[in-house]
XYZ file of C-alpha atoms in Angstrom:
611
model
C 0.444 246.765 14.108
C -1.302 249.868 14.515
C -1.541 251.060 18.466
C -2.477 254.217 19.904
C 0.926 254.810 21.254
C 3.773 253.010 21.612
C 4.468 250.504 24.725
C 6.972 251.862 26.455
C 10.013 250.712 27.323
C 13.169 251.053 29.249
C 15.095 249.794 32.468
C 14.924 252.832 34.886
C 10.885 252.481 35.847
C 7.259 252.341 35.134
C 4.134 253.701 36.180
C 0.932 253.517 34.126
C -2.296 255.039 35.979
C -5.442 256.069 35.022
C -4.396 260.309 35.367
C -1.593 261.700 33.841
C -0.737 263.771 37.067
C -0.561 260.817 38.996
C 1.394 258.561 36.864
C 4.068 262.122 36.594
C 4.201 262.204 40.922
C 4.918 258.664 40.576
C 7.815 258.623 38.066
C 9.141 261.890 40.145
C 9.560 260.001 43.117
C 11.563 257.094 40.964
C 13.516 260.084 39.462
C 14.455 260.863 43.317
C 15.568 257.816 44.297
C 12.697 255.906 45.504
C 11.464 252.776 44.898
C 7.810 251.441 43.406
C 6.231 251.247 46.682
C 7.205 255.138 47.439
C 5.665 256.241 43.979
C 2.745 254.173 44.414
C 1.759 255.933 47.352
C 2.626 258.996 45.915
C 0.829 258.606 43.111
C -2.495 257.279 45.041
C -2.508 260.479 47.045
C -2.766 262.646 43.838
C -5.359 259.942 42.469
C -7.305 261.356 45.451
C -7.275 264.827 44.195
C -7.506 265.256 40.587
C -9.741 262.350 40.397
C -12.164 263.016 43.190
C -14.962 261.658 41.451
C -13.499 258.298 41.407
C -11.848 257.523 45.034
C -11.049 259.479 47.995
C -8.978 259.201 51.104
C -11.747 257.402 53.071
C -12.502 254.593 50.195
C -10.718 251.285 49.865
C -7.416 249.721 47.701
C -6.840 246.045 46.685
C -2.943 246.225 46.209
C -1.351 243.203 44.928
C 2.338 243.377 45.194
C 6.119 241.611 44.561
C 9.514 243.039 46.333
C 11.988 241.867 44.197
C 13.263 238.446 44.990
C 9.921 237.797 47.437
C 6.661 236.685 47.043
C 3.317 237.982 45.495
C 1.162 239.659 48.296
C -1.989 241.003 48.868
C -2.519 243.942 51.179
C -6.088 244.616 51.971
C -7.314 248.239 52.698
C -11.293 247.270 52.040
C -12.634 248.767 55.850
C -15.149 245.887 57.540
C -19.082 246.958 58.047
C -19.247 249.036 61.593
C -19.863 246.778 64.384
C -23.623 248.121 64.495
C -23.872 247.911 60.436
C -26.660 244.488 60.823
C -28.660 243.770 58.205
C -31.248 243.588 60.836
C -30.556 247.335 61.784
C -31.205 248.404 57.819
C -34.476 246.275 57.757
C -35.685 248.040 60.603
C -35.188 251.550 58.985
C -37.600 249.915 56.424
C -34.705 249.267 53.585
C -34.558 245.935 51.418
C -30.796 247.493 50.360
C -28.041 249.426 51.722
C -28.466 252.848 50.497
C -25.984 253.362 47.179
C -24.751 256.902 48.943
C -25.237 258.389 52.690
C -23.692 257.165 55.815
C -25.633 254.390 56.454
C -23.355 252.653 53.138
C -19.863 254.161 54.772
C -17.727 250.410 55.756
C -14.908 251.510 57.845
C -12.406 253.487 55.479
C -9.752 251.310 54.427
C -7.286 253.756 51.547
C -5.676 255.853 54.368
C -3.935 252.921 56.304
C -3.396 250.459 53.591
C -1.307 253.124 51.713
C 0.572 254.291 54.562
C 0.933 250.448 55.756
C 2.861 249.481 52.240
C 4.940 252.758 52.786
C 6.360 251.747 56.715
C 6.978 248.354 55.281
C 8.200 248.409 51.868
C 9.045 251.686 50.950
C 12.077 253.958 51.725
C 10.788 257.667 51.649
C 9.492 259.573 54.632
C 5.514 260.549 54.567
C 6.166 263.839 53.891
C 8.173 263.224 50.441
C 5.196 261.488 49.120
C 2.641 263.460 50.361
C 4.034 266.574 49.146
C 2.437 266.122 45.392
C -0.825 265.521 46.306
C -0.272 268.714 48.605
C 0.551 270.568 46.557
C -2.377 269.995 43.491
C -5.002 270.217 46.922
C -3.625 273.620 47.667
C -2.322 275.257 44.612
C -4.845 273.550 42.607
C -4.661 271.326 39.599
C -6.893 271.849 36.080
C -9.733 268.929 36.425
C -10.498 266.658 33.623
C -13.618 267.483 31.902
C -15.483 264.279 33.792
C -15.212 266.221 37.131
C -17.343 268.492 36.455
C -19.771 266.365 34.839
C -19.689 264.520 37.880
C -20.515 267.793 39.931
C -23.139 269.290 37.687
C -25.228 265.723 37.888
C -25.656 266.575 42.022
C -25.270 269.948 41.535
C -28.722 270.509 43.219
C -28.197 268.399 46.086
C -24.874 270.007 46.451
C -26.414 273.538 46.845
C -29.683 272.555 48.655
C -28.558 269.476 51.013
C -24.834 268.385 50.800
C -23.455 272.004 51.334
C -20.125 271.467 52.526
C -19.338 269.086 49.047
C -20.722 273.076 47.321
C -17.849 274.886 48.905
C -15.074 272.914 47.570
C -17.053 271.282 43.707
C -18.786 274.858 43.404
C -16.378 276.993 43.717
C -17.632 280.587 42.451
C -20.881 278.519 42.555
C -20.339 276.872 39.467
C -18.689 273.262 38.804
C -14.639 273.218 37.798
C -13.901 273.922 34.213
C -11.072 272.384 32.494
C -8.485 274.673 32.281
C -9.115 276.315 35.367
C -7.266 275.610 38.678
C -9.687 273.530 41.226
C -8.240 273.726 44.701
C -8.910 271.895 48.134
C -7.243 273.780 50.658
C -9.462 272.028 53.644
C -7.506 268.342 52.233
C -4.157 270.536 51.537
C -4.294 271.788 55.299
C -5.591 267.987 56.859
C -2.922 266.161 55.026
C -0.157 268.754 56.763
C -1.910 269.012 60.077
C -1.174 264.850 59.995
C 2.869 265.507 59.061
C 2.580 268.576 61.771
C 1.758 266.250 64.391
C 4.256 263.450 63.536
C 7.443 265.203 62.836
C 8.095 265.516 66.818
C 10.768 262.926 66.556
C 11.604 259.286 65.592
C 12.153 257.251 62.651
C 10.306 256.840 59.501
C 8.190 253.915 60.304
C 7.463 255.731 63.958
C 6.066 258.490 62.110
C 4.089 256.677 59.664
C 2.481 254.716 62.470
C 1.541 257.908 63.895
C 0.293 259.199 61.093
C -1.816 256.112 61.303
C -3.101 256.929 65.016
C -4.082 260.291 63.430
C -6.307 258.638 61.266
C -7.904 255.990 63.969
C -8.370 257.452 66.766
C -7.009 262.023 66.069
C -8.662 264.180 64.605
C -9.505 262.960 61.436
C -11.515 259.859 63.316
C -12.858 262.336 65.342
C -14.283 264.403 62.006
C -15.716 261.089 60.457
C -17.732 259.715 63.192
C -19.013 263.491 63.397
C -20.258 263.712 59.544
C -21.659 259.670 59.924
C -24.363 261.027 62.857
C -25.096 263.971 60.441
C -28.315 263.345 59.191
C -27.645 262.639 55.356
C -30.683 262.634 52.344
C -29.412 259.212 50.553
C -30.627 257.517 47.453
C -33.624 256.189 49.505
C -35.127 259.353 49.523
C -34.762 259.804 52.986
C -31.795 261.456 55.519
C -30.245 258.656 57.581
C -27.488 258.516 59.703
C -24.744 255.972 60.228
C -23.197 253.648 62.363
C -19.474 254.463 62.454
C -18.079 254.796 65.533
C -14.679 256.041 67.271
C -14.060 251.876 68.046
C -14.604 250.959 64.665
C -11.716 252.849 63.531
C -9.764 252.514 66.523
C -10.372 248.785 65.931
C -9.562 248.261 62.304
C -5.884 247.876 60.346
C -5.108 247.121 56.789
C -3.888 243.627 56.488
C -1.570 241.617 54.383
C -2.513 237.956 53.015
C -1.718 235.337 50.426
C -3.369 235.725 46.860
C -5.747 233.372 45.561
C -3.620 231.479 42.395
C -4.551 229.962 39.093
C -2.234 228.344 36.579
C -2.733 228.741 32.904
C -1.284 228.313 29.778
C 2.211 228.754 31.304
C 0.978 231.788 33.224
C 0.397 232.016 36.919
C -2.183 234.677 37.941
C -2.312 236.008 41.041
C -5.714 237.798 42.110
C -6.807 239.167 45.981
C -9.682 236.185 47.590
C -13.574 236.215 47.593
C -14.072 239.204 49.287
C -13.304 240.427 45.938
C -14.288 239.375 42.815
C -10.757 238.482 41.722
C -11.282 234.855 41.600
C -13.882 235.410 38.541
C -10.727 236.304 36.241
C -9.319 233.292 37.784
C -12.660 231.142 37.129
C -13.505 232.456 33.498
C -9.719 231.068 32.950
C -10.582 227.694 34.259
C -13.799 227.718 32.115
C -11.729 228.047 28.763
C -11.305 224.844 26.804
C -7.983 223.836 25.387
C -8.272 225.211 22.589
C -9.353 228.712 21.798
C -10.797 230.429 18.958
C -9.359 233.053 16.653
C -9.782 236.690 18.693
C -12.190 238.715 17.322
C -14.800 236.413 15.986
C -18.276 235.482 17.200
C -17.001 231.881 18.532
C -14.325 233.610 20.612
C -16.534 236.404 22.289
C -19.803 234.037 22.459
C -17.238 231.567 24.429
C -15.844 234.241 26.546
C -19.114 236.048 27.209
C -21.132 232.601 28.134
C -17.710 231.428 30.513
C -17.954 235.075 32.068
C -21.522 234.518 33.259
C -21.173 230.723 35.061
C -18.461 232.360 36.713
C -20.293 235.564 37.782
C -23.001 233.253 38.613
C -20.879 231.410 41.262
C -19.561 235.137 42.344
C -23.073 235.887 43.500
C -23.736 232.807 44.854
C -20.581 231.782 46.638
C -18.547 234.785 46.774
C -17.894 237.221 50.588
C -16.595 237.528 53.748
C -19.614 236.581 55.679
C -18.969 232.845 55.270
C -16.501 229.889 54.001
C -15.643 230.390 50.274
C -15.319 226.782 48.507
C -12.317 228.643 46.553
C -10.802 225.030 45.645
C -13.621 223.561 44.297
C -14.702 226.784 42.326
C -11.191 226.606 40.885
C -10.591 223.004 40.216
C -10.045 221.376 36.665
C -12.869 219.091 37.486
C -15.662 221.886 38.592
C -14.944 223.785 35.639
C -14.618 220.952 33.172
C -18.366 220.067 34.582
C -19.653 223.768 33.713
C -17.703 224.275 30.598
C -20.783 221.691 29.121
C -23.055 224.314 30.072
C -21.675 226.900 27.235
C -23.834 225.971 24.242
C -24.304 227.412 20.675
C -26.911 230.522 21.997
C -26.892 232.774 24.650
C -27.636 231.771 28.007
C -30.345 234.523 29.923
C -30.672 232.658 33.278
C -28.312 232.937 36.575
C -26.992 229.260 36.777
C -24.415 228.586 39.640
C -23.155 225.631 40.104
C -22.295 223.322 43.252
C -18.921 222.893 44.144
C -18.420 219.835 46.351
C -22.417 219.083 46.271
C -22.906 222.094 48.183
C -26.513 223.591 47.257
C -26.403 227.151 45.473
C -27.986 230.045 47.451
C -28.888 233.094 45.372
C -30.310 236.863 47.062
C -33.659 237.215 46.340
C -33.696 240.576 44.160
C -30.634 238.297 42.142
C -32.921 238.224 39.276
C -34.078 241.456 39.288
C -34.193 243.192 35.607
C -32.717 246.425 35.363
C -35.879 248.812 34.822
C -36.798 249.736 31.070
C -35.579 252.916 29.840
C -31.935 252.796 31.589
C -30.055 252.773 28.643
C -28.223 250.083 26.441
C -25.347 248.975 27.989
C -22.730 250.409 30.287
C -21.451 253.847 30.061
C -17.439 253.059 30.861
C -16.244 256.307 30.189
C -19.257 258.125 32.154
C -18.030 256.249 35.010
C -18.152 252.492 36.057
C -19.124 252.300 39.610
C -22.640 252.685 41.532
C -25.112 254.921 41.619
C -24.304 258.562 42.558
C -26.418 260.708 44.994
C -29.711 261.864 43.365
C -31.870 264.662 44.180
C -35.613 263.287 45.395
C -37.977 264.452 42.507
C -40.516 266.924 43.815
C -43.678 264.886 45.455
C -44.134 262.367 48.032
C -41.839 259.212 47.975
C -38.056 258.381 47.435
C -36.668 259.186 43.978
C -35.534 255.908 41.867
C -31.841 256.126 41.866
C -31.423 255.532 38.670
C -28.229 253.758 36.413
C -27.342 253.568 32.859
C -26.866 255.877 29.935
C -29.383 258.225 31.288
C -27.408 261.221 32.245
C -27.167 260.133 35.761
C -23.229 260.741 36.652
C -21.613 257.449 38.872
C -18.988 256.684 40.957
C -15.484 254.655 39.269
C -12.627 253.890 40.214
C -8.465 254.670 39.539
C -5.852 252.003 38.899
C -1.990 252.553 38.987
C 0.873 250.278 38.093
C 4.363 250.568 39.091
C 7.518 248.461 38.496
C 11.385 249.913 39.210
C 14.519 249.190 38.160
C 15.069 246.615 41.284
C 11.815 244.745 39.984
C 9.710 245.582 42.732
C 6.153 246.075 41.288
C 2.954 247.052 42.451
C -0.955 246.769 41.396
C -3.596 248.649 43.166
C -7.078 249.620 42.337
C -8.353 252.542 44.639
C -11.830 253.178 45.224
C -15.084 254.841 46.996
C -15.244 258.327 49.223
C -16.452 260.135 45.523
C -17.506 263.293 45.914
C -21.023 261.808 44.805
C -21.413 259.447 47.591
C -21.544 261.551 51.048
C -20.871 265.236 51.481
C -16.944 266.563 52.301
C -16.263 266.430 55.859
C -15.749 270.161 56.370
C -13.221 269.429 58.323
C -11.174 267.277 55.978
C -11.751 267.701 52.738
C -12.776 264.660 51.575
C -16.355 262.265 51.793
C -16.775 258.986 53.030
C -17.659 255.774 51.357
C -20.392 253.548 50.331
C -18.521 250.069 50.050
C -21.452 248.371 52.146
C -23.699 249.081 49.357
C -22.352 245.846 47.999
C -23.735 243.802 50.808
C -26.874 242.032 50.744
C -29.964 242.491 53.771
C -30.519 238.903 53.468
C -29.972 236.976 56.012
C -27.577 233.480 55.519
C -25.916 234.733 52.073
C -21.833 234.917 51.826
C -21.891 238.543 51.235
C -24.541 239.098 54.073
C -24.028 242.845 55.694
C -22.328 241.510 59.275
C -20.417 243.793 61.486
C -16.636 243.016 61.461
C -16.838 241.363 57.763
C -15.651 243.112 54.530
C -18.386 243.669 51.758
C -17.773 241.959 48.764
C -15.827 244.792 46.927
C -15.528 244.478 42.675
C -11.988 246.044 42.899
C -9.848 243.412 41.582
C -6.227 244.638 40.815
C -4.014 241.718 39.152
C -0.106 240.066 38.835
C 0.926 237.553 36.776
C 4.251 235.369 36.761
C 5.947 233.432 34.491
C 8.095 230.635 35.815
C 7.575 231.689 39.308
C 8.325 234.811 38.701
C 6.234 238.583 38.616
C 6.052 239.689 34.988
C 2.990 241.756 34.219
C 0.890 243.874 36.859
C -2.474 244.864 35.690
C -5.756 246.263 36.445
C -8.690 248.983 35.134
C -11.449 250.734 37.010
C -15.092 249.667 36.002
C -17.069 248.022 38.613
C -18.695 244.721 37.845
C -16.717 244.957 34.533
C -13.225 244.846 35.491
C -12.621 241.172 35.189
C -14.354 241.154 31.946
C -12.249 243.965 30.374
C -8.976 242.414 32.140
C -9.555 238.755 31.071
C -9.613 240.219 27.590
C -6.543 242.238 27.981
C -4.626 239.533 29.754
C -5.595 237.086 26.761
C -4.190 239.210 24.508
C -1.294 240.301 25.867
C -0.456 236.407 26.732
C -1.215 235.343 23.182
C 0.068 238.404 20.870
C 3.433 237.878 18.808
C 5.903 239.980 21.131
C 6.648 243.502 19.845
C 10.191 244.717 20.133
C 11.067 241.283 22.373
C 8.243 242.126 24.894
C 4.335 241.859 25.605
C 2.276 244.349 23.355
C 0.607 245.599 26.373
C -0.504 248.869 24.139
C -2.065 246.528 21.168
C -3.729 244.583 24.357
C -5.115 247.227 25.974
C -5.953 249.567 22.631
C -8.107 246.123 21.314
C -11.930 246.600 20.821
C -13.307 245.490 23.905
C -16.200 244.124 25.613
C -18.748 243.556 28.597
C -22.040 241.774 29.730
C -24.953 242.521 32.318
C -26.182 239.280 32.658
C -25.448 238.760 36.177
C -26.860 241.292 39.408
C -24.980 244.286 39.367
C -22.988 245.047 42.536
C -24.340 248.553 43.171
C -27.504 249.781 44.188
C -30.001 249.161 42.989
C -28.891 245.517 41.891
C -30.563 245.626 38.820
C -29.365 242.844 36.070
C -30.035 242.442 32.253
C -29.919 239.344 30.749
C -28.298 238.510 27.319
C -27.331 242.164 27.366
C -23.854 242.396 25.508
C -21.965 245.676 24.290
C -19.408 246.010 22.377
C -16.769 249.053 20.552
C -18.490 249.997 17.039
C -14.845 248.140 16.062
C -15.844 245.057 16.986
C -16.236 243.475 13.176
C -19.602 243.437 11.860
C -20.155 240.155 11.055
C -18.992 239.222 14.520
C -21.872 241.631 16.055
C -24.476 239.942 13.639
C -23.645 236.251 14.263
C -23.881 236.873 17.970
C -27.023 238.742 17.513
C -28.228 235.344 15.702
C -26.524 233.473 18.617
C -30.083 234.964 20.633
C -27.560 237.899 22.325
C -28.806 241.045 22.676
C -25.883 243.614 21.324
C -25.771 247.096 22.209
C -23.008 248.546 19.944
C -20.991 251.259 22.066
C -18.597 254.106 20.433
C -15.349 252.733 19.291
C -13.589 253.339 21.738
C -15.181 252.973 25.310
C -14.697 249.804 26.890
C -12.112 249.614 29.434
C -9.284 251.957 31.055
C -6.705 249.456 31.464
C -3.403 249.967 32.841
C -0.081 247.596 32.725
C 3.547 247.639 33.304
C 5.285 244.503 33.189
C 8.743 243.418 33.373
C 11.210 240.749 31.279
C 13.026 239.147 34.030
C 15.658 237.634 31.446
C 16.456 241.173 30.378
C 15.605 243.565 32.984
C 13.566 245.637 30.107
C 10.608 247.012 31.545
C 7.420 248.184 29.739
C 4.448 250.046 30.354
C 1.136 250.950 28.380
C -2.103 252.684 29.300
C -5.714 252.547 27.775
C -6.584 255.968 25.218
C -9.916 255.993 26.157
C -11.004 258.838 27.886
C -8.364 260.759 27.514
C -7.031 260.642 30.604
C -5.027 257.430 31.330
C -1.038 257.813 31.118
C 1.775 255.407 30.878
C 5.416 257.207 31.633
C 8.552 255.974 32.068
C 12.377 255.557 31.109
């Protein structure tokens, strides 16, 4: 079969990421002796530079994770909501929903320690060894992909009028980065070496990670962020807020490891982080298949898919968060899902309908069937970015601007993904996200922006994924591991916001059920496959706009497919060929040792390397 390129293969190690530049750190850090936990971190500190428009230091990372011979992991570096971050608090500043960019959407920053936590405890390498790529691309620059300066022109106004301190480092010359032109951040360059400057007085490699770590919670750098969170900030309401970070927030917070949330299938066991992501909703649209499964590629295969993915994006947005007990077993049993499976008919379904595991009644947020306003565009732009909506300049005249989302020029925020395996079969999944240069200005003293995780939080009061100090906002990053007999096989994952789980089931269906290609998974035919995704369900970002029976798929899709869904009562946006998904994979043959890797074409910018 036709592919892209190849799936690569060899015995030495992996990485597949969603930059070329990152996936290269990575593999040099393999090259040097250390192992997939070393690269990863290498390689998510160079995400954080040539891809600035899609995470930063002060965002979040789901990692999923497997040291050879152990257990599947999940470390959590999604920050909590500030411990003065009520939904009571927002309702008083006269908001119905977090603000998709300012402070007042900035969680606690969870990238920095999660990353330097998998480092002390699983890698071998010193800080400064891993740090040193991202270094050096933040001070002797690095030639941006042609989506950063998209990203900057869209706010370019803001930038030079409100946000002035993201203009000096996105405007350099006073005009956004050019491809093929060096883009430099010496104010990240010269943070990220005043943090190895003030650790290298002495003590062993996990001692000077941890401090490292106190830099970051309670040093200078905590010291810069509460700073730029009481800055008065213009936000996508239309108005300048400030936030509620504090110096005992981040003295007060840690990355943490836990146990995955598990579902067997078809042989498989897949392995996804718990309801404070939406990882269970692969796990759930699993459960929802039926035995047997149409042929891929027809209208019977993507109606069933499409329909299963909305019952279990329903239950997301009903039963999914931190903010209250998850009934994860019942949501995943044979017996739940056997009971909603009936609800897939022969049309398309246009109404939210969760279902009640254990009796339990559903609770849905109130703006949950909110339509996305006309005139935003057919479908989801995947390659334009995947995430929420960017900061907006107010339109001249009274009143907040309408933040708007869609294929209507308005840039976004996304996210990365990077995969690594080595030759000891240790092998990592991690999807970092948030602190884009669109959502907050650069701390001038760092470099870098905060987040805008809590944007995924509801001001309702009683819901699961309630804003409540101390609790995680339900986050859509969803990295993914999957076993065979027990054992870690295939690592997974793709930027894309509400869509990941819908791009990954399809992926992970069709790398599961392909014929093997040269004795392994065809994780390039999986990946380079026409893809797919719905909007059915209330989108995640601000401003939680849903559209029902919307459906696009890649002009590839076959025709007659397209037409007998249309019939089916969905409504079909047909996207270019090829723009649905950025998937990365690596996986690993434990009878062999062979490893492979693969990453998605589209864009341009995704890069599998290895040997």
């Amino acid at each position: 079969m036709f592919t892209t390129r190849p799936t690569l293969q060899g015995t030495f190690g992996m990485v597949s990421s969603t930059h070329w530049l990152a996936s290269q750190s990575a593999m040099a850090v393999l090259e040097d002796g250390g192992n997939a936990f070393d690269a990863a971190v290498a390689g998510a500190f160079v995400l954080h530079v040539v891809e600035p428009h899609l995470n930063g230091p002060a965002g979040e990372v789901p990692v999923l994770f497997a040291p050879s011979g152990g257990g599947v992991r999940v470390l959590c570096g999604q920050g909590v909501a500030p411990a003065g971050a009520t939904a009571a608090h927002y309702r008083g500043l006269g908001l119905d929903l977090v603000p998709g960019t300012g402070p007042l959407a900035a969680a606690v920053p969870g990238a920095f320690d999660a990353w330097l936590l998998l480092l002390r405890d699983h890698g071998t390498k010193p800080l400064d060894d891993v740090l040193k790529y991202a270094i050096g691309y933040a001070e002797h620059g690095h030639a941006p992909v042609e989506d950063v300066g998209a990203a900057v022109r869209s706010v370019r106004k803001l930038f030079t009028t409100e946000w002035t301190s993201s203009a000096e480092v996105y405007l350099p010359g006073g005009r956004p980065p050019r491809p093929g032109e060096l883009l430099r951040n010496p104010a990240l360059a010269a943070t990220w070496k005043r943090v190895l400057a003030g650790t290298a007085r002495g003590g062993d490699r996990e001692t000077r990670i941890d401090a490292a770590r106190e830099v970051w919670r309670r040093g200078f750098i905590a010291e810069a962020l509460v700073r730029q969170s009481r800055r008065p900030t213009l936000d996508t309401s239309g108005e300048r807020h400030t936030g509620t970070l504090t110096e005992a927030d981040l003295a007060g917070w840690s990355a943490s490891y836990e146990a995955p949330v598990t579902y067997d299938w078809n042989g498989w066991t897949v392995c996804k982080a718990g309801p404070w992501s939406q990882g269970p909703a692969l796990l759930q649209q699993l459960a929802l298949l039926p035995p047997e499964l149409p042929a891929p590629g027809t209208a019977d295969h993507l109606h069933l898919l499409i329909e299963g993915c909305k019952l279990a994006m329903a239950d997301r947005e009903a039963w999914y968060g931190d903010a209250a007990e998850v009934p994860l077993a019942e949501l995943l049993s044979d017996a739940y899902n056997a009971e909603r499976r009936t609800l897939v008919g022969a049309e398309a379904s246009y109404e939210l309908r969760p279902g009640s595991p254990g009796g339990r009644p559903p609770r849905l947020p109130a703006r949950a069937h909110a339509r996305t306003p006309a005139g935003h565009g057919g479908g989801f732009d995947p390659m334009g970015a995947g995430e929420p909506t960017a900061a907006r300049f107010p339109a001249d005249g009274p009143g907040p601007a309408e933040p708007r989302v869609g294929a209507d020029g308005t840039t976004r925020g996304d996210t990365c993904h990077l995969d690594v395996v080595d030759r000891w079969g240790n092998m990592v999944a991690a999807t970092p996200s948030g602190g884009w240069l669109q959502s907050n200005p650069v701390v001038p003293e760092l470099g870098f922006p905060l987040g805008t995780r809590l944007q995924m939080a509801w001001l309702e009061e009683g819901l699961p994924n309630t804003l409540t100090p101390g609790r995680r906002p339900r986050t859509t990053l969803t990295p993914s591991l999957a076993l065979r007999e027990g054992v870690p096989v295939l690592a997974f994952g793709t930027p894309g916001g509400d869509q990941q789980d819908q791009w990954q089931l399809h992926f992970f269906l069709a790398a599961a059920l392909r014929p093997p290609v040269r004795g392994g998974l065809d994780l390039q035919g999986a990946i380079d496959a026409p893809n797919w995704h719905n909007d059915s369900f209330p989108s995640s970002f601000h401003p939680r706009g849903r559209r029902p029976g919307a459906v696009t798929v890649e002009s590839r899709t076959d025709p007659g497919a397209v037409a007998e869904l249309r019939r089916r009562g969905h409504d079909v946006t047909v996207g270019p060929a090829w723009s649905e998904g950025r998937l990365c994979a690596v996986a690993r043959d434990p009878r062999t040792g062979v490893l492979s890797a693969a990453a998605n074409p589209r864009g341009m910018q995704g890069y599998a390397v290895g040997r």
